[in-house]
């Protein structure tokens, strides 16, 4: 080919066409790639795009509040700031982490790791203080933001902590009522879809519903904060004094089953729940079961009296603390010979209880125990309730019948004991424990009420009264629970001291005991049932020693709180005598408000005074003032004391005072 | 026999103008769609970029009209002055220019800025067309046909390169080689020059950290999705998410600050997102028509100078458009090339439309035999 030819116009045209053809080739490549990206892989890129611009905003609804029976706030929610980050927008994770770590007082490495995540959203610190939030705001860090989140707050700290439980960081109830009623408390969180741009600015696609319509329901409890407070303080002091591992207590209104107070000490602060062990956060009255010991005799006697198997005046041979059943020997704490049914109960004879149980037989005893609610959940609205351990009657060997009668070989929860004892106090009708009175709408109106629920009659009404009278003896002179006595009131109750089953060695532990007292007051018209149970006290573990005084303190405060006035008669002869409501009917009775006047007694400092002629109440008050421990016997006015008046106080251990009544009680009272 | 003056005045290349106006119209809409959020954030006025874009379109169209009426032979005389002016401005921009994004490519004159590299493109095309026409008999010669063009254009290319603007430099080099090839330079010279340029290119890329990074991103954009791969991957997501028919005009989300430069260099991605494959194919078709008509004009030009001019302008627009779209689709490494007629940017728009004006001027003076043949189907007398 000649050079001239290659430069001819036609050659130029050919080369130009060649070049443009190449350009069209490039254009075709672009078209093919466009087709591949859009038509073939379009869905993939579409979802990637959506991932970055569609964002779900979770708008947590405010959690409903929890109130006590008088509408005092026990748990509330309010909004507090939380710090989050968009790691994709963080340029210098190290520097940002350092700045945040300083302000939030957190570990730098932890923040840095989160900032280096591939996600579009990570929490840095949730529910921080206002100060910290303001400091973060001032830093003006790119990719770091603040948002408001509701936080659960328990204004009374540890008050009723185990009952309330707590809600976790995402406002989910994790324990207690917070867990049980999570669904109603939490309300409706709304998830809103929104668009977001690369600057993190959002625009909502869905219209948010008004926050009030989403707020959770409020909970009104039967708990009375004042009684709860007293119970907790009394328990905590008792735990400290007795060196117990723990102490639990329940206060219930027997008429409707309302739980007025329920506590386990030591408790915890639900505001800082994560700092406590799970065992500390457990509501032991409901979740744990234990061998009740002598307390259980109440129900054995109840069954026997109800069926007429025994009468209060029947004599039982207590075998001098040596009673053989099968190959086992049953002992009493003190040897007794013949005792009336009443006295056997009063001194808490195991042998008498065993004999009564044997008379009843397994089937009937088991039947009554089930009616009292043992072996099944009480249905209190708390999570993790135990049903206890009560094996069916057909499995009982003779020794089981005997020991179950006095509370061994059976396991029960605190709430079961209270519920069963409340049946005795409530004329034989057992009420279901009620902890929640009503649900409140966000506007404060009542959404739903939970009425008191009867679990049916357990024993006849007259049996209940008969038993209450027997139980009253326990807190009287010579009774095991006399330290549970409350001046001005008649108290019915029963002590219990149970050995704990040793989980390691098997069998009963020598030194691990549970001392309890359950009772109700006033006997005439019971308003409160109180159970106090001390777990593993050091030293003396008798329920009458470690639990009964706590009972007295708590029950007395509860009565005051409920406005129940002391009952006694100012007799013509000046003696104070405890009376029954029936006696009040004749109009000779005078209700006095406040403490009765103390007769003037010459008290020589440092010496024992002369109590003679004083009422039981006056003696108790005087002794209380002096810090003197006294044992009281009989009723009426003081007639005798030991040691003699004038003895140097320091030498006095326990002062015994005998009383004699001048007027006899009316029959049938 | 040439067309008489009256005929010339009334002759307009219909398909070419349809393509140009089509691209301009779609470009204007897309500039608004892609820039509204940026504009609102930066100036508070969502129409800020659109107003300026329309203003430059009007200036460009006016310039195009004027240029199309001028006899393109006049450009031959302007070849050297224009080349000199481009060189001076390119050198000047290095000293007095406005720095933006690590590069000095603009003169800022009050509210408007001017990009000398746009002038350089036109100057190179005009110079080469003039010079290659004059030396048509000596094209086989190294010292007459090859060396002077390489030296002259090479100077401009080097000046562009140090701005730095590798994209425009590469485009100018491609243009130089293409026109030399068409003019009949020995292939061995071109290959030799290309072989010599390769190490320079390699060095240019590897010695500049961000160019090297861009190269790496080009090879695997997803390796550093939120780092240096961000722009490309966002571009792919934008384009791909459009699917066959697009998310709808104005409904694109990637322009919400996800995709940087969405109304300038990456406007094609937003177009792909909002109008889908159909929209992208339409743009390709319009550019195809433009290039085809440009080639036709070059083939039918009255003389060799006209042929080179038309071809040079057509190739400039064609190469630049293809390169821009290829970048948006991840087929080429990222570089700062605008999409002709569509990207926001005054200098580019005006110079491209001036180029179209020259093309129209060449078309109006076609050789008679073609003019006769073209009377019916292609040409429109108004």
mmCIF file of N, CA and C in Angstrom, chain A residues 3-4 6-9 11-24 26-39 41-50 52-54 88 118 195-199 201 205, chain B residues 41 136 139-140 178 181-184 222 225-226 230 234 236-237 239-244 253-254 256-258 268 272-273 276-277 280 284 288 291-292 295 299 301 303-304 307-308 311 314-315 318-319 322 325-326 329 331 367 370:
data_model
loop_
_atom_site.group_PDB
_atom_site.id
_atom_site.type_symbol
_atom_site.label_atom_id
_atom_site.label_comp_id
_atom_site.label_asym_id
_atom_site.label_seq_id
_atom_site.Cartn_x
_atom_site.Cartn_y
_atom_site.Cartn_z
ATOM 1 N N UNK A 3 2.037 5.176 0.463
ATOM 2 C CA UNK A 3 1.886 6.168 1.508
ATOM 3 C C UNK A 3 0.802 7.163 1.152
ATOM 4 N N UNK A 4 0.807 7.555 -0.137
ATOM 5 C CA UNK A 4 -0.207 8.512 -0.580
ATOM 6 C C UNK A 4 -1.592 8.001 -0.256
ATOM 7 N N UNK A 6 -2.569 5.920 2.032
ATOM 8 C CA UNK A 6 -2.957 5.920 3.443
ATOM 9 C C UNK A 6 -3.339 7.303 3.945
ATOM 10 N N UNK A 7 -2.950 8.315 3.134
ATOM 11 C CA UNK A 7 -3.326 9.666 3.552
ATOM 12 C C UNK A 7 -4.466 10.224 2.756
ATOM 13 N N UNK A 8 -5.024 9.399 1.906
ATOM 14 C CA UNK A 8 -6.148 9.879 1.117
ATOM 15 C C UNK A 8 -7.349 10.092 2.023
ATOM 16 N N UNK A 9 -8.287 10.865 1.529
ATOM 17 C CA UNK A 9 -9.450 11.228 2.308
ATOM 18 C C UNK A 9 -10.257 10.004 2.734
ATOM 19 N N UNK A 11 -9.155 7.045 3.365
ATOM 20 C CA UNK A 11 -8.497 6.354 4.479
ATOM 21 C C UNK A 11 -8.738 7.067 5.801
ATOM 22 N N UNK A 12 -8.711 8.362 5.673
ATOM 23 C CA UNK A 12 -9.012 9.146 6.886
ATOM 24 C C UNK A 12 -10.410 8.803 7.388
ATOM 25 N N UNK A 13 -11.346 8.725 6.450
ATOM 26 C CA UNK A 13 -12.724 8.406 6.823
ATOM 27 C C UNK A 13 -12.821 7.014 7.458
ATOM 28 N N UNK A 14 -12.100 6.079 6.867
ATOM 29 C CA UNK A 14 -12.152 4.711 7.398
ATOM 30 C C UNK A 14 -11.641 4.675 8.837
ATOM 31 N N UNK A 15 -10.508 5.383 9.043
ATOM 32 C CA UNK A 15 -9.935 5.380 10.408
ATOM 33 C C UNK A 15 -10.855 6.098 11.402
ATOM 34 N N UNK A 16 -11.494 7.170 10.898
ATOM 35 C CA UNK A 16 -12.427 7.884 11.774
ATOM 36 C C UNK A 16 -13.586 6.973 12.164
ATOM 37 N N UNK A 17 -14.117 6.256 11.192
ATOM 38 C CA UNK A 17 -15.229 5.334 11.480
ATOM 39 C C UNK A 17 -14.780 4.262 12.473
ATOM 40 N N UNK A 18 -13.552 3.776 12.288
ATOM 41 C CA UNK A 18 -12.987 2.773 13.179
ATOM 42 C C UNK A 18 -12.974 3.284 14.630
ATOM 43 N N UNK A 19 -12.518 4.534 14.725
ATOM 44 C CA UNK A 19 -12.405 5.154 16.055
ATOM 45 C C UNK A 19 -13.789 5.308 16.721
ATOM 46 N N UNK A 20 -14.728 5.787 15.917
ATOM 47 C CA UNK A 20 -16.078 5.980 16.453
ATOM 48 C C UNK A 20 -16.711 4.637 16.798
ATOM 49 N N UNK A 21 -16.402 3.625 16.004
ATOM 50 C CA UNK A 21 -16.904 2.276 16.290
ATOM 51 C C UNK A 21 -16.384 1.821 17.660
ATOM 52 N N UNK A 22 -15.091 2.142 17.914
ATOM 53 C CA UNK A 22 -14.503 1.798 19.202
ATOM 54 C C UNK A 22 -15.265 2.523 20.325
ATOM 55 N N UNK A 23 -15.570 3.794 20.068
ATOM 56 C CA UNK A 23 -16.319 4.578 21.048
ATOM 57 C C UNK A 23 -17.685 3.953 21.312
ATOM 58 N N UNK A 24 -18.329 3.526 20.249
ATOM 59 C CA UNK A 24 -19.627 2.852 20.408
ATOM 60 C C UNK A 24 -19.461 1.557 21.206
ATOM 61 N N UNK A 26 -17.309 1.143 23.596
ATOM 62 C CA UNK A 26 -17.264 1.551 25.010
ATOM 63 C C UNK A 26 -18.676 1.808 25.524
ATOM 64 N N UNK A 27 -19.426 2.530 24.688
ATOM 65 C CA UNK A 27 -20.806 2.848 25.085
ATOM 66 C C UNK A 27 -21.611 1.586 25.327
ATOM 67 N N UNK A 28 -21.386 0.577 24.495
ATOM 68 C CA UNK A 28 -22.095 -0.698 24.646
ATOM 69 C C UNK A 28 -21.708 -1.360 25.971
ATOM 70 N N UNK A 29 -20.402 -1.256 26.279
ATOM 71 C CA UNK A 29 -19.939 -1.832 27.543
ATOM 72 C C UNK A 29 -20.652 -1.166 28.711
ATOM 73 N N UNK A 30 -20.808 0.161 28.629
ATOM 74 C CA UNK A 30 -21.515 0.893 29.686
ATOM 75 C C UNK A 30 -22.964 0.397 29.772
ATOM 76 N N UNK A 31 -23.583 0.217 28.602
ATOM 77 C CA UNK A 31 -24.977 -0.240 28.585
ATOM 78 C C UNK A 31 -25.108 -1.623 29.201
ATOM 79 N N UNK A 32 -24.166 -2.502 28.870
ATOM 80 C CA UNK A 32 -24.207 -3.863 29.406
ATOM 81 C C UNK A 32 -24.055 -3.831 30.925
ATOM 82 N N UNK A 33 -23.106 -3.000 31.375
ATOM 83 C CA UNK A 33 -22.873 -2.904 32.823
ATOM 84 C C UNK A 33 -24.102 -2.317 33.530
ATOM 85 N N UNK A 34 -24.701 -1.327 32.866
ATOM 86 C CA UNK A 34 -25.903 -0.724 33.449
ATOM 87 C C UNK A 34 -27.004 -1.763 33.574
ATOM 88 N N UNK A 35 -27.146 -2.589 32.562
ATOM 89 C CA UNK A 35 -28.166 -3.636 32.573
ATOM 90 C C UNK A 35 -27.905 -4.616 33.714
ATOM 91 N N UNK A 36 -26.624 -4.960 33.857
ATOM 92 C CA UNK A 36 -26.252 -5.905 34.905
ATOM 93 C C UNK A 36 -26.570 -5.326 36.297
ATOM 94 N N UNK A 37 -26.167 -4.073 36.492
ATOM 95 C CA UNK A 37 -26.376 -3.445 37.806
ATOM 96 C C UNK A 37 -27.850 -3.262 38.132
ATOM 97 N N UNK A 38 -28.598 -2.826 37.132
ATOM 98 C CA UNK A 38 -29.975 -2.430 37.422
ATOM 99 C C UNK A 38 -30.977 -3.556 37.258
ATOM 100 N N UNK A 39 -30.855 -4.257 36.178
ATOM 101 C CA UNK A 39 -31.883 -5.253 35.891
ATOM 102 C C UNK A 39 -31.547 -6.595 36.557
ATOM 103 N N UNK A 41 -28.980 -7.194 39.061
ATOM 104 C CA UNK A 41 -28.682 -7.109 40.505
ATOM 105 C C UNK A 41 -29.454 -6.005 41.205
ATOM 106 N N UNK A 42 -30.447 -5.467 40.523
ATOM 107 C CA UNK A 42 -31.175 -4.331 41.078
ATOM 108 C C UNK A 42 -31.679 -4.559 42.494
ATOM 109 N N UNK A 43 -32.239 -5.753 42.720
ATOM 110 C CA UNK A 43 -32.829 -6.036 44.037
ATOM 111 C C UNK A 43 -31.782 -5.945 45.134
ATOM 112 N N UNK A 44 -30.593 -6.454 44.829
ATOM 113 C CA UNK A 44 -29.523 -6.456 45.828
ATOM 114 C C UNK A 44 -29.158 -5.014 46.223
ATOM 115 N N UNK A 45 -28.981 -4.177 45.195
ATOM 116 C CA UNK A 45 -28.606 -2.794 45.492
ATOM 117 C C UNK A 45 -29.744 -2.033 46.151
ATOM 118 N N UNK A 46 -30.963 -2.424 45.761
ATOM 119 C CA UNK A 46 -32.110 -1.764 46.372
ATOM 120 C C UNK A 46 -32.142 -2.035 47.871
ATOM 121 N N UNK A 47 -31.874 -3.283 48.255
ATOM 122 C CA UNK A 47 -31.926 -3.576 49.691
ATOM 123 C C UNK A 47 -30.763 -2.907 50.413
ATOM 124 N N UNK A 48 -29.625 -2.783 49.720
ATOM 125 C CA UNK A 48 -28.506 -2.068 50.352
ATOM 126 C C UNK A 48 -28.855 -0.597 50.556
ATOM 127 N N UNK A 49 -29.549 -0.051 49.572
ATOM 128 C CA UNK A 49 -29.940 1.354 49.692
ATOM 129 C C UNK A 49 -30.921 1.527 50.841
ATOM 130 N N UNK A 50 -31.891 0.598 50.897
ATOM 131 C CA UNK A 50 -32.881 0.685 51.976
ATOM 132 C C UNK A 50 -32.212 0.592 53.337
ATOM 133 N N UNK A 52 -29.567 1.722 54.244
ATOM 134 C CA UNK A 52 -28.961 2.955 54.733
ATOM 135 C C UNK A 52 -29.920 4.129 54.863
ATOM 136 N N UNK A 53 -31.050 4.075 54.184
ATOM 137 C CA UNK A 53 -31.898 5.245 54.363
ATOM 138 C C UNK A 53 -33.199 4.981 55.110
ATOM 139 N N UNK A 54 -33.617 3.714 55.190
ATOM 140 C CA UNK A 54 -34.811 3.464 55.984
ATOM 141 C C UNK A 54 -34.361 3.059 57.366
ATOM 142 N N UNK A 88 -20.114 4.485 61.413
ATOM 143 C CA UNK A 88 -19.692 4.754 60.040
ATOM 144 C C UNK A 88 -19.302 6.219 59.852
ATOM 145 N N UNK A 118 -19.219 -2.288 62.655
ATOM 146 C CA UNK A 118 -19.635 -1.988 61.278
ATOM 147 C C UNK A 118 -21.082 -1.520 61.227
ATOM 148 N N UNK A 195 -37.212 7.891 57.107
ATOM 149 C CA UNK A 195 -36.124 8.037 56.153
ATOM 150 C C UNK A 195 -34.995 8.719 56.878
ATOM 151 N N UNK A 196 -33.792 8.389 56.491
ATOM 152 C CA UNK A 196 -32.702 9.114 57.100
ATOM 153 C C UNK A 196 -31.725 9.465 56.006
ATOM 154 N N UNK A 197 -31.093 10.609 56.107
ATOM 155 C CA UNK A 197 -30.073 10.950 55.125
ATOM 156 C C UNK A 197 -28.712 10.643 55.716
ATOM 157 N N UNK A 198 -27.679 10.874 54.900
ATOM 158 C CA UNK A 198 -26.339 10.491 55.332
ATOM 159 C C UNK A 198 -25.852 11.369 56.474
ATOM 160 N N UNK A 199 -26.551 12.454 56.745
ATOM 161 C CA UNK A 199 -26.176 13.304 57.870
ATOM 162 C C UNK A 199 -26.855 12.823 59.133
ATOM 163 N N UNK A 201 -30.047 12.768 59.632
ATOM 164 C CA UNK A 201 -31.294 13.477 59.892
ATOM 165 C C UNK A 201 -32.444 12.604 59.411
ATOM 166 N N UNK A 205 -41.972 8.444 58.365
ATOM 167 C CA UNK A 205 -42.930 8.022 57.341
ATOM 168 C C UNK A 205 -44.288 7.766 57.986
ATOM 169 N N UNK B 41 -29.194 22.900 52.026
ATOM 170 C CA UNK B 41 -28.321 22.854 53.184
ATOM 171 C C UNK B 41 -27.253 23.950 53.105
ATOM 172 N N UNK B 136 -0.983 17.603 5.969
ATOM 173 C CA UNK B 136 -1.563 16.335 5.551
ATOM 174 C C UNK B 136 -0.619 15.518 4.684
ATOM 175 N N UNK B 139 2.340 13.685 6.975
ATOM 176 C CA UNK B 139 1.924 12.991 8.180
ATOM 177 C C UNK B 139 2.770 11.766 8.476
ATOM 178 N N UNK B 140 3.397 11.242 7.433
ATOM 179 C CA UNK B 140 4.230 10.054 7.648
ATOM 180 C C UNK B 140 5.558 10.446 8.287
ATOM 181 N N UNK B 178 -5.981 9.962 19.012
ATOM 182 C CA UNK B 178 -7.051 9.617 18.082
ATOM 183 C C UNK B 178 -6.925 10.408 16.783
ATOM 184 N N UNK B 181 -3.962 9.389 14.802
ATOM 185 C CA UNK B 181 -4.244 8.102 14.160
ATOM 186 C C UNK B 181 -5.080 8.287 12.908
ATOM 187 N N UNK B 182 -6.125 9.101 13.048
ATOM 188 C CA UNK B 182 -7.003 9.333 11.904
ATOM 189 C C UNK B 182 -6.225 10.019 10.772
ATOM 190 N N UNK B 183 -5.350 10.954 11.177
ATOM 191 C CA UNK B 183 -4.609 11.714 10.176
ATOM 192 C C UNK B 183 -3.546 10.879 9.479
ATOM 193 N N UNK B 184 -3.239 9.719 9.997
ATOM 194 C CA UNK B 184 -2.339 8.823 9.305
ATOM 195 C C UNK B 184 -0.935 8.771 9.850
ATOM 196 N N UNK B 222 -15.607 -2.646 47.251
ATOM 197 C CA UNK B 222 -16.283 -3.060 48.487
ATOM 198 C C UNK B 222 -15.301 -3.368 49.611
ATOM 199 N N UNK B 225 -15.601 -0.234 52.147
ATOM 200 C CA UNK B 225 -16.929 0.303 51.850
ATOM 201 C C UNK B 225 -17.144 1.709 52.398
ATOM 202 N N UNK B 226 -16.734 1.950 53.635
ATOM 203 C CA UNK B 226 -17.007 3.251 54.243
ATOM 204 C C UNK B 226 -15.770 4.141 54.281
ATOM 205 N N UNK B 230 -16.102 4.553 49.495
ATOM 206 C CA UNK B 230 -17.439 5.064 49.790
ATOM 207 C C UNK B 230 -18.167 5.609 48.567
ATOM 208 N N UNK B 234 -21.403 3.874 46.934
ATOM 209 C CA UNK B 234 -22.670 4.610 47.002
ATOM 210 C C UNK B 234 -23.231 4.833 45.601
ATOM 211 N N UNK B 236 -22.710 2.853 43.005
ATOM 212 C CA UNK B 236 -23.246 1.574 42.537
ATOM 213 C C UNK B 236 -24.596 1.292 43.172
ATOM 214 N N UNK B 237 -24.699 1.583 44.469
ATOM 215 C CA UNK B 237 -25.967 1.350 45.172
ATOM 216 C C UNK B 237 -27.059 2.227 44.562
ATOM 217 N N UNK B 239 -27.158 3.607 41.511
ATOM 218 C CA UNK B 239 -27.475 3.205 40.151
ATOM 219 C C UNK B 239 -28.250 1.895 40.139
ATOM 220 N N UNK B 240 -27.731 0.927 40.915
ATOM 221 C CA UNK B 240 -28.340 -0.403 40.936
ATOM 222 C C UNK B 240 -29.748 -0.384 41.504
ATOM 223 N N UNK B 241 -29.967 0.439 42.543
ATOM 224 C CA UNK B 241 -31.271 0.411 43.200
ATOM 225 C C UNK B 241 -32.381 0.957 42.318
ATOM 226 N N UNK B 242 -31.992 1.595 41.212
ATOM 227 C CA UNK B 242 -33.006 2.108 40.299
ATOM 228 C C UNK B 242 -33.771 1.003 39.592
ATOM 229 N N UNK B 243 -33.111 -0.158 39.438
ATOM 230 C CA UNK B 243 -33.782 -1.252 38.746
ATOM 231 C C UNK B 243 -34.087 -0.892 37.307
ATOM 232 N N UNK B 244 -35.086 -1.536 36.750
ATOM 233 C CA UNK B 244 -35.380 -1.340 35.336
ATOM 234 C C UNK B 244 -36.061 0.006 35.089
ATOM 235 N N UNK B 253 -32.949 8.478 46.855
ATOM 236 C CA UNK B 253 -32.530 8.732 48.238
ATOM 237 C C UNK B 253 -31.028 8.922 48.368
ATOM 238 N N UNK B 254 -30.300 8.456 47.348
ATOM 239 C CA UNK B 254 -28.849 8.511 47.475
ATOM 240 C C UNK B 254 -28.319 9.942 47.445
ATOM 241 N N UNK B 256 -29.452 12.168 49.167
ATOM 242 C CA UNK B 256 -29.585 12.708 50.525
ATOM 243 C C UNK B 256 -28.244 12.588 51.241
ATOM 244 N N UNK B 257 -27.249 13.130 50.615
ATOM 245 C CA UNK B 257 -25.891 13.218 51.178
ATOM 246 C C UNK B 257 -25.160 11.885 51.273
ATOM 247 N N UNK B 258 -25.799 10.818 50.751
ATOM 248 C CA UNK B 258 -25.082 9.543 50.752
ATOM 249 C C UNK B 258 -24.013 9.557 49.668
ATOM 250 N N UNK B 268 -25.025 10.805 36.755
ATOM 251 C CA UNK B 268 -25.542 9.647 36.018
ATOM 252 C C UNK B 268 -26.071 8.590 36.994
ATOM 253 N N UNK B 272 -29.716 7.091 37.071
ATOM 254 C CA UNK B 272 -29.972 5.642 37.057
ATOM 255 C C UNK B 272 -30.902 5.236 38.189
ATOM 256 N N UNK B 273 -30.732 5.886 39.356
ATOM 257 C CA UNK B 273 -31.572 5.536 40.498
ATOM 258 C C UNK B 273 -33.024 5.963 40.269
ATOM 259 N N UNK B 276 -34.017 4.608 36.332
ATOM 260 C CA UNK B 276 -33.788 3.197 36.041
ATOM 261 C C UNK B 276 -33.025 2.946 34.752
ATOM 262 N N UNK B 277 -33.053 1.701 34.330
ATOM 263 C CA UNK B 277 -32.315 1.313 33.133
ATOM 264 C C UNK B 277 -32.870 2.018 31.902
ATOM 265 N N UNK B 280 -31.260 5.396 31.814
ATOM 266 C CA UNK B 280 -29.840 5.307 31.465
ATOM 267 C C UNK B 280 -29.664 4.981 29.990
ATOM 268 N N UNK B 284 -27.768 7.037 26.946
ATOM 269 C CA UNK B 284 -26.795 6.415 26.038
ATOM 270 C C UNK B 284 -27.234 6.588 24.587
ATOM 271 N N UNK B 288 -25.413 8.493 21.683
ATOM 272 C CA UNK B 288 -25.151 7.718 20.453
ATOM 273 C C UNK B 288 -25.553 8.501 19.207
ATOM 274 N N UNK B 291 -23.082 11.331 18.684
ATOM 275 C CA UNK B 291 -21.808 10.893 18.107
ATOM 276 C C UNK B 291 -21.986 10.479 16.640
ATOM 277 N N UNK B 292 -23.103 9.801 16.380
ATOM 278 C CA UNK B 292 -23.365 9.362 15.009
ATOM 279 C C UNK B 292 -23.508 10.563 14.073
ATOM 280 N N UNK B 295 -20.160 12.194 13.580
ATOM 281 C CA UNK B 295 -19.352 11.451 12.605
ATOM 282 C C UNK B 295 -19.833 11.753 11.188
ATOM 283 N N UNK B 299 -17.751 13.293 8.160
ATOM 284 C CA UNK B 299 -17.606 12.601 6.878
ATOM 285 C C UNK B 299 -18.025 13.493 5.722
ATOM 286 N N UNK B 301 -18.047 16.783 5.729
ATOM 287 C CA UNK B 301 -17.504 18.134 5.795
ATOM 288 C C UNK B 301 -16.923 18.556 4.447
ATOM 289 N N UNK B 303 -14.281 20.204 3.812
ATOM 290 C CA UNK B 303 -12.840 20.032 3.674
ATOM 291 C C UNK B 303 -12.296 19.253 4.852
ATOM 292 N N UNK B 304 -11.003 18.986 4.778
ATOM 293 C CA UNK B 304 -10.368 18.157 5.789
ATOM 294 C C UNK B 304 -10.388 18.851 7.155
ATOM 295 N N UNK B 307 -13.577 18.198 8.700
ATOM 296 C CA UNK B 307 -13.638 16.800 9.137
ATOM 297 C C UNK B 307 -12.958 16.620 10.488
ATOM 298 N N UNK B 308 -11.734 17.142 10.569
ATOM 299 C CA UNK B 308 -10.989 17.017 11.829
ATOM 300 C C UNK B 308 -11.699 17.729 12.981
ATOM 301 N N UNK B 311 -14.812 15.757 13.953
ATOM 302 C CA UNK B 311 -14.423 14.490 14.572
ATOM 303 C C UNK B 311 -13.858 14.746 15.963
ATOM 304 N N UNK B 314 -16.652 15.722 18.345
ATOM 305 C CA UNK B 314 -17.484 14.549 18.602
ATOM 306 C C UNK B 314 -16.784 13.572 19.547
ATOM 307 N N UNK B 315 -15.500 13.328 19.266
ATOM 308 C CA UNK B 315 -14.762 12.389 20.107
ATOM 309 C C UNK B 315 -14.595 12.930 21.519
ATOM 310 N N UNK B 318 -17.876 12.416 23.176
ATOM 311 C CA UNK B 318 -18.143 10.965 23.263
ATOM 312 C C UNK B 318 -17.264 10.291 24.317
ATOM 313 N N UNK B 319 -15.964 10.569 24.219
ATOM 314 C CA UNK B 319 -15.039 9.955 25.184
ATOM 315 C C UNK B 319 -15.374 10.384 26.600
ATOM 316 N N UNK B 322 -18.618 8.785 27.871
ATOM 317 C CA UNK B 322 -18.428 7.358 28.152
ATOM 318 C C UNK B 322 -17.602 7.166 29.425
ATOM 319 N N UNK B 325 -19.658 7.968 32.556
ATOM 320 C CA UNK B 325 -20.635 6.926 32.885
ATOM 321 C C UNK B 325 -19.924 5.662 33.374
ATOM 322 N N UNK B 326 -18.773 5.378 32.757
ATOM 323 C CA UNK B 326 -18.020 4.189 33.164
ATOM 324 C C UNK B 326 -17.545 4.332 34.615
ATOM 325 N N UNK B 329 -20.335 3.646 36.998
ATOM 326 C CA UNK B 329 -20.682 2.233 37.088
ATOM 327 C C UNK B 329 -19.511 1.387 37.566
ATOM 328 N N UNK B 331 -16.622 1.010 36.148
ATOM 329 C CA UNK B 331 -15.830 0.392 35.083
ATOM 330 C C UNK B 331 -14.475 1.067 34.931
ATOM 331 N N UNK B 367 -20.214 19.364 2.002
ATOM 332 C CA UNK B 367 -19.959 19.259 0.584
ATOM 333 C C UNK B 367 -21.285 19.070 -0.140
ATOM 334 N N UNK B 370 -23.194 15.696 -0.603
ATOM 335 C CA UNK B 370 -23.833 15.186 0.615
ATOM 336 C C UNK B 370 -25.032 16.024 0.976
#
